[in-house]
Short mmCIF file of C-alpha atoms and ligand atoms in Angstrom, two decimals:
data_model
loop_
_atom_site.label_atom_id
_atom_site.label_comp_id
_atom_site.label_asym_id
_atom_site.label_seq_id
_atom_site.Cartn_x
_atom_site.Cartn_y
_atom_site.Cartn_z
CA MET A 1 -5.98 0.65 34.93
CA GLN A 2 -3.70 -1.47 32.68
CA THR A 3 -0.94 -1.34 35.47
CA THR A 4 -3.19 -2.77 38.24
CA GLN A 5 -3.28 -6.23 35.97
CA HIS A 6 0.28 -6.32 35.94
CA LYS A 7 2.48 -8.62 38.53
CA ASN A 8 6.02 -8.13 39.64
CA THR A 9 7.13 -11.84 38.89
CA LEU A 10 8.95 -14.06 36.38
CA GLU A 11 6.13 -16.30 36.30
CA PHE A 12 4.00 -13.40 35.07
CA ALA A 13 6.19 -12.36 32.65
CA LYS A 14 6.82 -15.59 31.14
CA GLU A 15 2.94 -16.05 30.99
CA GLN A 16 2.52 -13.17 28.96
CA ASP A 17 5.58 -14.52 26.61
CA GLN A 18 3.41 -17.62 26.06
CA LYS A 19 0.13 -15.70 25.25
CA ASP A 20 2.37 -12.97 22.84
CA PRO A 21 0.86 -13.56 19.28
CA LEU A 22 4.52 -12.63 17.95
CA LYS A 23 6.34 -14.75 20.03
CA ARG A 24 7.70 -16.58 16.99
CA PHE A 25 9.58 -13.70 15.68
CA ARG A 26 12.19 -13.62 18.45
CA ASN A 27 13.85 -16.88 16.92
CA GLN A 28 13.92 -15.22 13.54
CA PHE A 29 16.47 -12.53 14.96
CA HIS A 30 20.11 -13.22 15.81
CA ILE A 31 20.59 -12.17 19.64
CA PRO A 32 23.87 -11.45 20.67
CA LYS A 33 25.34 -13.22 23.82
CA ASP A 34 27.01 -12.13 26.77
CA LYS A 35 30.13 -13.15 28.42
CA ASN A 36 28.72 -16.23 30.00
CA GLY A 37 27.36 -17.20 26.68
CA GLU A 38 23.52 -16.26 27.72
CA GLU A 39 21.38 -13.98 25.25
CA GLN A 40 21.81 -10.53 25.96
CA VAL A 41 18.81 -8.50 27.20
CA TYR A 42 19.06 -6.38 24.19
CA LEU A 43 17.28 -3.06 24.64
CA CYS A 44 18.99 -0.90 22.34
CA GLY A 45 16.79 -1.32 18.96
CA ASN A 46 16.55 2.23 18.90
CA SER A 47 20.00 2.89 18.25
CA LEU A 48 20.79 -0.39 15.98
CA GLY A 49 18.38 -3.11 15.53
CA LEU A 50 19.07 -6.74 15.41
CA GLN A 51 19.95 -8.75 12.44
CA PRO A 52 17.17 -11.08 11.09
CA LYS A 53 18.50 -14.57 10.16
CA LEU A 54 16.91 -14.06 6.86
CA THR A 55 19.27 -10.97 5.93
CA GLN A 56 22.08 -13.25 5.12
CA GLU A 57 20.18 -15.26 2.46
CA TYR A 58 18.99 -12.02 1.08
CA ILE A 59 22.26 -10.57 0.69
CA LEU A 60 23.97 -13.96 -0.55
CA GLN A 61 21.44 -14.30 -3.30
CA GLU A 62 22.65 -10.86 -4.50
CA LEU A 63 26.31 -11.84 -4.08
CA GLU A 64 25.86 -15.04 -6.17
CA ASP A 65 23.85 -13.19 -8.89
CA TRP A 66 26.58 -10.92 -9.01
CA SER A 67 29.37 -13.52 -9.28
CA ASN A 68 27.33 -15.48 -11.90
CA LEU A 69 25.84 -13.00 -13.66
CA GLY A 70 28.21 -9.72 -13.30
CA VAL A 71 26.46 -6.76 -15.27
CA GLU A 72 23.82 -8.70 -16.64
CA GLY A 73 22.64 -9.11 -13.19
CA HIS A 74 20.97 -5.48 -13.48
CA THR A 75 18.19 -7.39 -15.65
CA GLU A 76 18.65 -11.03 -15.10
CA ALA A 77 19.16 -10.91 -11.54
CA LYS A 78 16.55 -13.23 -9.58
CA ASN A 79 15.64 -9.89 -8.16
CA PRO A 80 16.82 -7.42 -11.08
CA TRP A 81 19.01 -4.52 -9.53
CA MET A 82 17.63 -1.94 -11.72
CA PRO A 83 14.28 -1.75 -10.22
CA TYR A 84 15.52 -3.25 -6.98
CA HIS A 85 14.57 -0.24 -4.67
CA GLU A 86 10.80 -0.82 -5.77
CA PHE A 87 10.80 -4.20 -4.19
CA LEU A 88 10.82 -2.30 -0.97
CA THR A 89 8.24 0.27 -1.66
CA ASP A 90 4.82 -1.26 -0.78
CA LYS A 91 6.12 -2.80 2.52
CA MET A 92 7.68 0.21 3.47
CA ALA A 93 4.83 2.68 2.59
CA LYS A 94 2.63 0.35 4.97
CA ILE A 95 4.87 0.97 7.76
CA VAL A 96 4.66 4.62 7.76
CA GLY A 97 1.16 4.68 6.44
CA ALA A 98 1.96 6.38 3.06
CA LYS A 99 0.94 5.76 -0.54
CA PRO A 100 3.56 3.92 -2.51
CA SER A 101 4.05 6.52 -4.92
CA GLU A 102 5.05 8.66 -1.96
CA VAL A 103 7.99 6.61 -0.43
CA VAL A 104 11.52 6.13 -1.72
CA MET A 105 14.26 4.09 -0.12
CA MET A 106 17.47 6.12 -0.85
CA ASN A 107 20.64 7.70 0.52
CA THR A 108 20.95 8.04 4.02
CA LEU A 109 18.66 10.16 6.43
CA SER A 110 20.94 13.01 6.92
CA VAL A 111 21.49 13.48 2.87
CA ASN A 112 17.88 13.17 2.41
CA LEU A 113 17.25 15.55 5.11
CA HIS A 114 19.46 18.02 2.91
CA LEU A 115 17.54 17.14 -0.33
CA MET A 116 14.35 17.73 1.14
CA MET A 117 15.34 21.16 2.58
CA VAL A 118 16.74 22.12 -0.70
CA SER A 119 13.00 21.63 -2.27
CA PHE A 120 10.98 22.49 0.81
CA TYR A 121 12.96 25.37 2.69
CA ARG A 122 12.67 27.85 -0.11
CA PRO A 123 13.26 31.24 2.02
CA SER A 124 12.19 34.74 1.01
CA ILE A 125 12.83 37.75 2.13
CA GLY A 126 10.22 37.97 4.81
CA ARG A 127 9.64 34.07 5.62
CA TYR A 128 13.00 32.38 6.44
CA LYS A 129 13.03 31.01 9.88
CA ILE A 130 12.94 27.32 10.92
CA VAL A 131 11.51 25.57 13.80
CA ILE A 132 13.05 22.52 15.50
CA GLU A 133 12.48 21.03 18.75
CA SER A 134 15.19 22.11 21.23
CA ASP A 135 16.78 18.59 21.80
CA ALA A 136 16.44 17.74 18.19
CA PHE A 137 19.24 15.17 16.99
CA PRO A 138 22.72 17.14 16.97
CA SER A 139 22.99 15.97 13.25
CA ASP A 140 19.52 17.37 12.15
CA LYS A 141 20.58 20.81 14.17
CA TYR A 142 23.84 20.94 11.95
CA ALA A 143 21.98 20.29 8.69
CA VAL A 144 19.61 22.64 9.39
CA GLU A 145 22.16 25.63 10.80
CA SER A 146 24.20 24.84 7.47
CA GLN A 147 21.14 25.13 5.25
CA LEU A 148 20.20 28.71 7.00
CA LYS A 149 23.86 29.76 6.25
CA PHE A 150 23.64 28.59 2.81
CA HIS A 151 20.86 30.79 2.17
CA GLY A 152 22.40 33.84 3.76
CA HIS A 153 20.67 33.41 7.42
CA GLN A 154 22.37 33.42 10.89
CA PRO A 155 20.97 30.52 13.18
CA LYS A 156 21.16 32.72 16.13
CA ASP A 157 18.12 34.89 14.29
CA ALA A 158 16.59 32.19 12.23
CA LEU A 159 16.45 29.15 14.05
CA ILE A 160 13.70 28.98 16.41
CA GLU A 161 13.93 26.09 19.24
CA TRP A 162 10.66 24.71 20.34
CA LYS A 163 11.93 24.05 24.27
CA PRO A 164 10.19 22.45 27.16
CA ARG A 165 9.43 24.92 29.98
CA GLU A 166 11.78 25.79 32.71
CA GLY A 167 11.88 22.89 35.08
CA GLU A 168 10.23 20.40 32.83
CA GLU A 169 11.75 17.91 30.21
CA LEU A 170 8.95 17.27 27.50
CA CYS A 171 7.77 20.04 24.72
CA ARG A 172 4.02 21.37 25.16
CA TYR A 173 2.29 21.72 22.15
CA GLU A 174 0.74 24.81 23.29
CA ASP A 175 4.25 26.52 23.42
CA LEU A 176 4.62 25.56 19.53
CA GLU A 177 1.54 27.22 19.00
CA ASN A 178 2.44 30.38 20.68
CA ILE A 179 5.51 30.13 18.44
CA MET A 180 3.51 30.14 15.26
CA GLU A 181 1.27 32.84 16.68
CA GLU A 182 4.28 35.30 17.50
CA GLN A 183 6.32 34.41 14.67
CA GLY A 184 4.39 32.57 12.12
CA ASP A 185 4.73 34.82 9.16
CA ASP A 186 8.72 34.65 9.37
CA ILE A 187 8.69 30.66 9.33
CA ALA A 188 9.30 28.81 6.22
CA LEU A 189 9.84 25.23 7.85
CA LEU A 190 8.82 23.32 10.85
CA LEU A 191 11.43 20.21 10.87
CA ILE A 192 10.19 18.27 14.12
CA GLY A 193 11.61 14.57 15.12
CA SER A 194 8.46 12.35 15.09
CA THR A 195 9.62 10.86 18.43
CA ASN A 196 12.56 12.93 20.29
CA TYR A 197 15.60 10.78 20.44
CA TYR A 198 16.38 11.73 23.98
CA THR A 199 13.13 11.79 25.96
CA GLY A 200 11.40 9.36 23.62
CA GLN A 201 8.17 11.93 23.20
CA SER A 202 6.15 11.27 20.16
CA PHE A 203 4.64 14.47 19.02
CA PRO A 204 0.98 14.80 17.86
CA LEU A 205 2.02 15.15 13.86
CA LYS A 206 -1.16 15.97 12.48
CA LYS A 207 -1.76 18.89 14.74
CA ILE A 208 1.80 20.13 14.32
CA THR A 209 1.36 19.76 10.50
CA GLU A 210 -2.17 21.43 10.29
CA LEU A 211 -0.40 24.57 12.55
CA GLY A 212 2.20 24.92 10.15
CA HIS A 213 0.47 24.77 7.12
CA ARG A 214 -1.83 27.17 8.58
CA HIS A 215 0.75 29.84 9.08
CA GLY A 216 1.98 29.09 5.64
CA ALA A 217 5.28 27.30 6.59
CA LYS A 218 6.26 23.93 5.09
CA VAL A 219 6.30 20.63 7.31
CA GLY A 220 8.81 18.08 7.53
CA PHE A 221 9.70 15.08 9.96
CA ASP A 222 12.71 13.32 11.30
CA LEU A 223 11.11 9.91 11.92
CA ALA A 224 14.50 7.90 12.78
CA HIS A 225 13.15 7.08 15.99
CA GLY A 226 9.46 6.87 14.62
CA ALA A 227 9.81 4.52 11.46
CA GLY A 228 8.97 1.02 12.83
CA ASN A 229 8.23 2.04 16.15
CA ILE A 230 5.11 4.29 16.05
CA GLN A 231 2.42 4.89 12.87
CA PRO A 232 2.88 8.40 11.60
CA ASN A 233 0.24 7.57 9.34
CA LEU A 234 2.11 9.89 6.76
CA HIS A 235 -0.12 10.29 3.80
CA GLU A 236 -3.19 11.25 6.28
CA THR A 237 -1.12 13.39 8.51
CA GLY A 238 -0.07 15.50 5.41
CA PRO A 239 3.73 16.95 6.15
CA ASP A 240 5.36 17.92 2.82
CA PHE A 241 8.21 15.37 3.38
CA ALA A 242 9.68 12.91 5.84
CA VAL A 243 13.05 11.17 6.19
CA TRP A 244 14.02 8.02 8.44
CA CYS A 245 17.01 5.52 8.80
CA SER A 246 16.41 1.83 8.46
CA TYR A 247 19.27 0.78 10.85
CA LYS A 248 17.06 1.40 14.29
CA TYR A 249 13.80 -0.23 14.32
CA LEU A 250 13.92 -1.29 10.97
CA ASN A 251 16.88 -3.53 11.66
CA SER A 252 18.43 -3.18 8.27
CA GLY A 253 21.95 -3.15 9.58
CA PRO A 254 24.55 -0.35 10.28
CA GLY A 255 24.62 2.21 8.03
CA SER A 256 21.70 0.82 5.76
CA VAL A 257 20.02 3.05 3.42
CA GLY A 258 17.25 5.69 4.50
CA GLY A 259 13.95 6.07 3.38
CA CYS A 260 12.00 9.54 2.17
CA PHE A 261 8.59 10.61 2.01
CA VAL A 262 7.31 13.37 -0.31
CA HIS A 263 3.93 14.16 -0.16
CA GLU A 264 1.61 13.22 -2.87
CA ARG A 265 0.62 17.12 -3.47
CA HIS A 266 4.11 17.61 -4.52
CA ALA A 267 4.21 14.67 -6.92
CA ASN A 268 3.84 16.00 -10.24
CA ASN A 269 5.38 19.31 -9.47
CA LYS A 270 8.40 19.37 -12.05
CA ASP A 271 8.76 23.24 -11.09
CA LEU A 272 9.94 22.31 -7.55
CA LYS A 273 13.69 23.13 -6.91
CA ARG A 274 15.66 19.97 -6.49
CA PHE A 275 19.08 18.39 -6.60
CA THR A 276 19.02 15.94 -9.28
CA GLY A 277 20.72 12.72 -10.53
CA TRP A 278 20.05 9.95 -13.11
CA TRP A 279 18.19 7.58 -10.83
CA GLY A 280 15.50 10.24 -10.64
CA HIS A 281 14.93 10.72 -14.22
CA ASN A 282 12.23 9.21 -16.01
CA LYS A 283 12.49 5.59 -16.50
CA GLN A 284 11.75 5.22 -20.02
CA THR A 285 14.48 7.37 -21.05
CA ARG A 286 17.29 7.47 -18.19
CA PHE A 287 19.46 5.21 -20.48
CA ASN A 288 19.41 7.64 -23.64
CA MET A 289 21.66 9.82 -21.36
CA ARG A 290 20.76 12.84 -23.64
CA HIS A 291 17.60 14.29 -22.47
CA GLU A 292 16.97 16.95 -20.37
CA PHE A 293 15.97 15.84 -16.69
CA ASP A 294 12.50 14.73 -16.57
CA PRO A 295 11.75 13.92 -12.71
CA ILE A 296 9.75 10.55 -12.10
CA PRO A 297 6.64 11.45 -10.44
CA GLY A 298 6.64 11.22 -6.67
CA ALA A 299 9.09 10.57 -4.31
CA GLU A 300 11.20 8.34 -6.68
CA GLY A 301 12.21 11.71 -8.48
CA TRP A 302 14.25 12.83 -5.75
CA GLN A 303 16.90 9.71 -6.16
CA LEU A 304 20.17 10.70 -7.01
CA SER A 305 22.28 7.52 -7.69
CA ASN A 306 21.75 3.79 -8.27
CA PRO A 307 21.52 2.59 -5.05
CA PRO A 308 23.67 -0.13 -2.87
CA ILE A 309 21.97 -3.40 -3.66
CA LEU A 310 23.37 -4.90 -0.41
CA SER A 311 21.89 -2.51 1.55
CA LEU A 312 18.70 -2.70 0.05
CA ALA A 313 18.68 -6.65 0.41
CA ALA A 314 18.97 -6.32 3.96
CA ILE A 315 16.05 -3.95 4.06
CA ARG A 316 14.13 -6.00 1.81
CA ALA A 317 14.66 -9.01 4.44
CA SER A 318 13.65 -7.05 7.37
CA LEU A 319 10.60 -5.43 5.72
CA ALA A 320 9.42 -8.98 4.67
CA ILE A 321 9.53 -9.76 8.59
CA PHE A 322 7.44 -6.59 9.17
CA ASP A 323 5.28 -7.59 6.65
CA GLU A 324 4.42 -11.00 8.17
CA ALA A 325 3.96 -9.87 11.61
CA GLY A 326 1.77 -6.56 10.67
CA PHE A 327 2.57 -3.17 11.58
CA GLU A 328 -0.46 -2.98 14.06
CA ASN A 329 0.32 -6.04 15.80
CA ILE A 330 3.90 -4.83 16.32
CA ARG A 331 2.47 -1.75 17.86
CA ALA A 332 0.09 -3.43 19.95
CA LYS A 333 2.85 -5.50 21.62
CA SER A 334 4.93 -2.20 21.57
CA VAL A 335 2.39 -0.70 23.88
CA LYS A 336 2.01 -3.59 26.14
CA ILE A 337 5.45 -4.47 26.77
CA THR A 338 6.38 -0.84 27.17
CA ASN A 339 3.81 -0.66 29.75
CA TYR A 340 5.16 -3.51 31.60
CA LEU A 341 8.47 -2.20 31.60
CA GLU A 342 7.46 1.49 33.09
CA TYR A 343 5.24 -0.70 35.75
CA LEU A 344 8.32 -2.61 36.74
CA LEU A 345 10.31 0.37 37.13
CA GLU A 346 7.77 2.20 38.97
CA GLU A 347 7.63 -0.50 41.54
CA ILE A 348 11.52 0.23 42.27
CA GLU A 349 11.28 1.40 45.82
CA GLY A 350 12.36 5.21 46.89
CA ASP A 351 12.35 7.96 44.49
CA GLN A 352 15.98 7.17 42.55
CA ILE A 353 14.19 6.37 39.12
CA GLU A 354 12.10 8.92 37.19
CA ILE A 355 11.15 8.08 34.02
CA ILE A 356 10.98 11.23 31.51
CA THR A 357 9.15 9.79 28.70
CA PRO A 358 5.30 10.85 28.57
CA LYS A 359 2.90 8.16 30.55
CA ASN A 360 0.24 8.18 27.28
CA PRO A 361 1.08 5.23 25.25
CA GLU A 362 -0.10 7.69 22.27
CA GLU A 363 2.72 10.07 23.07
CA ARG A 364 5.72 7.41 23.07
CA GLY A 365 6.98 4.18 21.27
CA CYS A 366 8.96 1.76 22.87
CA GLN A 367 11.55 3.65 24.33
CA LEU A 368 11.53 4.51 27.76
CA SER A 369 14.12 7.28 28.96
CA ILE A 370 14.97 7.03 32.68
CA LYS A 371 16.95 9.41 34.99
CA VAL A 372 18.66 7.88 37.76
CA GLN A 373 18.99 10.20 40.74
CA HIS A 374 22.51 10.60 41.77
CA ALA A 375 23.81 8.00 39.52
CA ASN A 376 26.60 8.28 36.74
CA LYS A 377 27.91 6.52 34.18
CA ALA A 378 29.36 3.47 36.29
CA LEU A 379 25.91 2.56 36.94
CA PHE A 380 24.96 2.29 33.23
CA ASP A 381 28.35 0.46 32.61
CA LYS A 382 27.53 -2.03 35.42
CA LEU A 383 24.06 -2.68 33.95
CA MET A 384 25.74 -3.37 30.57
CA ALA A 385 28.14 -5.48 32.21
CA ALA A 386 25.55 -7.55 33.70
CA GLY A 387 24.05 -8.46 30.04
CA VAL A 388 21.79 -5.58 29.41
CA ILE A 389 22.31 -3.37 26.50
CA ALA A 390 20.85 -0.30 26.64
CA ASP A 391 22.25 3.17 26.03
CA TRP A 392 23.36 6.23 28.01
CA ARG A 393 22.83 10.19 27.31
CA GLU A 394 24.91 12.74 29.22
CA PRO A 395 24.20 13.60 31.84
CA ASN A 396 22.28 11.07 33.66
CA VAL A 397 19.73 9.30 31.09
CA ILE A 398 19.44 5.66 30.36
CA ARG A 399 17.41 4.85 27.41
CA VAL A 400 15.94 1.48 26.69
CA ALA A 401 13.68 0.23 24.05
CA PRO A 402 12.17 -3.19 24.04
CA ALA A 403 11.53 -3.42 20.50
CA PRO A 404 8.55 -5.94 19.96
CA LEU A 405 9.72 -7.85 17.14
CA TYR A 406 12.74 -9.69 19.36
CA ASN A 407 12.33 -8.49 22.78
CA SER A 408 10.24 -10.86 25.62
CA PHE A 409 8.45 -9.86 28.80
CA GLU A 410 10.96 -12.04 30.52
CA ASN A 411 13.56 -9.73 28.96
CA VAL A 412 12.11 -6.74 30.56
CA TYR A 413 11.87 -8.05 33.71
CA LYS A 414 15.58 -9.41 33.95
CA MET A 415 16.49 -6.00 32.74
CA VAL A 416 14.38 -4.06 35.84
CA GLU A 417 15.98 -6.74 38.27
CA ARG A 418 19.67 -6.44 37.23
CA LEU A 419 19.02 -2.89 37.73
CA LYS A 420 17.46 -3.04 41.26
CA ALA A 421 20.49 -5.20 41.90
CA LEU A 422 22.83 -2.54 41.39
CA LEU A 423 21.01 0.28 42.71
C1 PLP B 501 16.91 11.62 15.37
C2 PLP B 501 18.12 11.44 14.37
N1 PLP B 501 18.43 12.04 13.20
C3 PLP B 501 19.51 11.92 12.46
C4 PLP B 501 20.27 11.10 12.50
C5 PLP B 501 21.22 10.82 11.54
O1 PLP B 501 21.25 9.58 10.67
P1 PLP B 501 22.12 9.39 9.55
O2 PLP B 501 23.50 9.08 10.11
O3 PLP B 501 21.78 8.15 9.02
O4 PLP B 501 22.35 10.35 8.59
C6 PLP B 501 19.99 10.13 13.65
C7 PLP B 501 21.09 8.86 13.82
O5 PLP B 501 20.98 8.46 14.76
C8 PLP B 501 19.16 10.21 14.65
O6 PLP B 501 18.76 9.37 15.45
#
């Protein structure tokens, strides 16, 4: 229905940009230039989002306060560093559909994943297996395998992969149901990427959560490719935990601090096993330095260290933009611009292009993973040389993500024209 209204012309793309209620946001980002001094077509927000112009200002503020105030900046800075992470919470919670008490920005994704597994992977003799999707990000697989071994289990026995069927690219929910029917009593944890990094498939998070819980397992999501891209509605969806990074769709800079969600049902459970540090301790008595560990209720109780303020400042700048734009509007544009990209790719003659990402907008964010038949990385390298920044995954997938805050319909049109010229 929607695609029939599209037109494969530059004029049409420009018209869409004119009508775009978020068009003013592109100018709030630094867009890298190609070798001819023209703005790149930057479709790589699934790997590293672009820098908001506001970021420098926010970071400079903290550098200035540090130079003027030294240690007193902890309490006297314009944005005091002691509670600085709290300034991020409300806006971050909105983007992932959580209650503020369920969210904290801390550490990085893989570290948070381990901390969450310390609390929510508590294997017993009978129930010790972990399910992940088969093309899970390698780091997640390493983390899960190391947790299994840490508890004395062998991945070949205790790690179950939810796989696409022979000859298919995408995972089917029914197959996860079958795994749970057959082995549910043995399964301690379902750890699923909300949106798969390779195929761009977004999974039915609520159904997966209910399925896991029905069988007595804990459920966690890796939102690296979900946060700022799709709306996971974490509170309502109900997983036990979720973790994400902030440098992809959340535009907070390379290696920036990650996010963590712990569902409200665990907020006051002081008996939950966890690894602890002083920043998770009751704020009233933290500086008495003598007390037994008394966790802050909610996600903040999993913090270890006082956080890197310069990184949090970058996140704060980015969240200000998300808040001004409104995540619903961002998602609405994401669906439109991704549909347009899909339409243009499908218009390419012949059968060289296959999009492996689901067609249904509810089963994907803004990333499309494209397989180019008979192509190798040379094609991708030429695309990059032509000013299109995307990324390549072996053996033959190009991932393109028109992140809606700074991409235009014209960008998408240009990308497909340049690809066509190379095919
Ligand atoms: C799906 C997924 N999980 C985990 C990671 C690892 O993140 P980090 O290096 O921040 O721990 C990434 C990084 O790109 C990712 O895409």
